[in-house]
Amino acid sequence: MTQKIELTDIYKIAPHHRFQWEEAQNCYVILFPEGMIKLNPSAGEILNLVDGKNSVENVVTLLKEKFKDAGDIEKDIISMFEFALNKAWISKE
Amino acid sequence: MTTLNNGVEANITQTQPLWLLAEITYRCPLHCAFCYNPTDYADHTKNELNTDEWIKVLRDARKMGALQLGISGGEPLLRDDIEDIVTEANQLGYYSNLITSGVGLTEKRIDAFKAGGLDHIQLSMHDITEEISNFVTDTKTFKLKQKVAAMIKDRGYPMVLNVVIHRYNIGHIKEILEMAEKLGADYVELANTQYYGWSLINRNQLMPTKEQIDEAEKITNEFREYIGNKMKIFFVVPDYYAERPKKCMNGWGEVFMIVTANGDVLPCHSARVLPNIDFPNVKNYQLNEIWYDSSAFNKYRGDDWMKEPCRSCSEKENDLGGCRCQAYLLSGDAEGADPICTKSPHRHLIDQALEDSKNEILQAQPIIFRTDKNSKELIQGEHKERLKDFKAMP
Ligand code: SF4
Ligand code: SF4
């Protein structure tokens, strides 16, 4: 059931979910009832920009600026959005 | 109030108490037949930690990396300091969960929890019928639970319903799910009874048949299909009908830490039944010493303690030999394979229990409800006939 991500879409962290940096684990985590997910560094960087204001396109631009040597990361970012949406970690603004 | 490990990352390399369960009091106004609390809880209702001691526990565990906090019991709302505890938990950055029967949840208290930053409330429900709900809890609480559910929803909390499944309600799975939908539940846990504590003594009365479980699972899957992402449904398959045990608590001393009402620290709910282990208490030791260095927490960590058939088993990473408490309670050998495993030399005990669950004479024995009186009687050695199959008092 993959939903399509448009570059103009704006997402936020889904209700009842909390996204935060965890010093003790040295990574970002998502917390929700009965569960927690430790995010790998790139997923963490992406979700950190999912704030109900940035469009998907903005997120891509910002990360391209931040990681200049990373090459074409747009596809990876979009698939991360798809993944997060399917897991219901993020929802549309 | 059993399943905690949905969604925990599987490949954890280094132990860290990510989940802290505060069993904040063993007192409870309900008397559930399936309660997993120790049958000798009446001995542990004294010397509860006070507010400051709990706050220290929260701070220390948070420093060690704890993230998910469950506040449970007994009925946590019997304490009047839950407001202070959730406020502190929020400030520390916990994702906090109040696990309650709903008794004692007033408008005033829920507003204070909201203001303090409590993240969610898990409400136990029992059945769609008032009769059965009141019967298994041995109280008149059905209507109250409905009211509390509405209050939880009204305050914008995610609604997590926990329904312990047993012979008396397994035929109503569809109706229970429909009720959950009507109440606007976001998550529903259909937790098949696991047999520890009170539920073990009442096993013959509570255990459904294989056919009933299969049917319930089928109905659950159909309902999932219909409801989609709107309501997440967890169906926790009961051990007894499986061929391999579960990786109990995701491994002994791996990610779960339970602090009981009087401050004893345990790696799982029922660990106190195990022989020759002294569980350290937060009044005498620092929490990090307890987690990393105590002999109790190291005793069954990893797989060095194993013996055959687990030691040389190719599947041992999957389940780490299953549950130590179940192994001990049923076979008398705390280091043996969990008797659920078909490779265990004690599997026949499980098969016998499955047979017994069809025996109408055994089923007709009265349920021993979780009451102070029954707990005291069990401590004094009464009800021997009900305990003779178990190696320790469950
Ligand atoms: S299972 Fe029932 S009796 Fe046991 S603590 Fe929960 S509400 Fe109380
Ligand atoms: S023999 Fe032991 S390790 Fe192997 S599957 Fe059975 S319980 Fe697990």
GROMACS .gro file of C-alpha atoms in nm, chain A residues 1 16-18 20 22 24-25 29 31-38 85-88, chain B residues 3 6-7 9 16 18-19 62 65 67-68 93-95 97 119-120 122 156 158 189:
model
   42
    1MET     CA    1   0.000   0.000   0.000
   16HIS     CA    2   0.101   1.061   1.903
   17HIS     CA    3   0.456   1.016   1.778
   18ARG     CA    4   0.756   1.190   1.918
   20GLN     CA    5   1.388   1.331   1.948
   22GLU     CA    6   1.891   1.061   2.218
   24ALA     CA    7   2.260   0.794   2.534
   25GLN     CA    8   2.215   0.610   2.204
   29VAL     CA    9   1.451   0.801   1.779
   31LEU     CA   10   0.859   0.709   2.010
   32PHE     CA   11   0.496   0.605   2.000
   33PRO     CA   12   0.261   0.395   2.209
   34GLU     CA   13   0.424   0.059   2.274
   35GLY     CA   14   0.716   0.119   2.045
   36MET     CA   15   1.038   0.292   1.964
   37ILE     CA   16   1.256   0.301   1.659
   38LYS     CA   17   1.621   0.397   1.656
   85LEU     CA   18   0.449   0.738   0.557
   86ASN     CA   19   0.373   0.370   0.529
   87LYS     CA   20   0.484   0.318   0.886
   88ALA     CA   21   0.257   0.609   0.981
   96THR     CA   22   0.315  -0.708   2.558
   99ASN     CA   23   0.615  -0.452   1.958
  100GLY     CA   24   0.848  -0.239   1.759
  102GLU     CA   25   1.460  -0.291   1.731
  109GLN     CA   26   2.057  -0.085   2.768
  111LEU     CA   27   1.533   0.123   2.700
  112TRP     CA   28   1.207   0.027   2.868
  155ARG     CA   29   1.703   0.805   3.199
  158GLY     CA   30   1.920   0.550   2.820
  160LEU     CA   31   1.310   0.608   2.692
  161GLN     CA   32   0.977   0.432   2.729
  186GLY     CA   33   1.221   1.322   2.801
  187TYR     CA   34   1.046   0.990   2.859
  188TYR     CA   35   0.761   0.872   2.642
  190ASN     CA   36   0.239   0.551   2.947
  212ASP     CA   37   0.196   1.073   2.649
  213HIS     CA   38  -0.062   0.799   2.654
  215GLN     CA   39  -0.346   0.224   2.818
  249GLY     CA   40  -0.678   1.390   2.266
  251PRO     CA   41  -0.403   0.806   2.167
  282GLU     CA   42  -0.380  -0.536   2.199
   0.00000   0.00000   0.00000
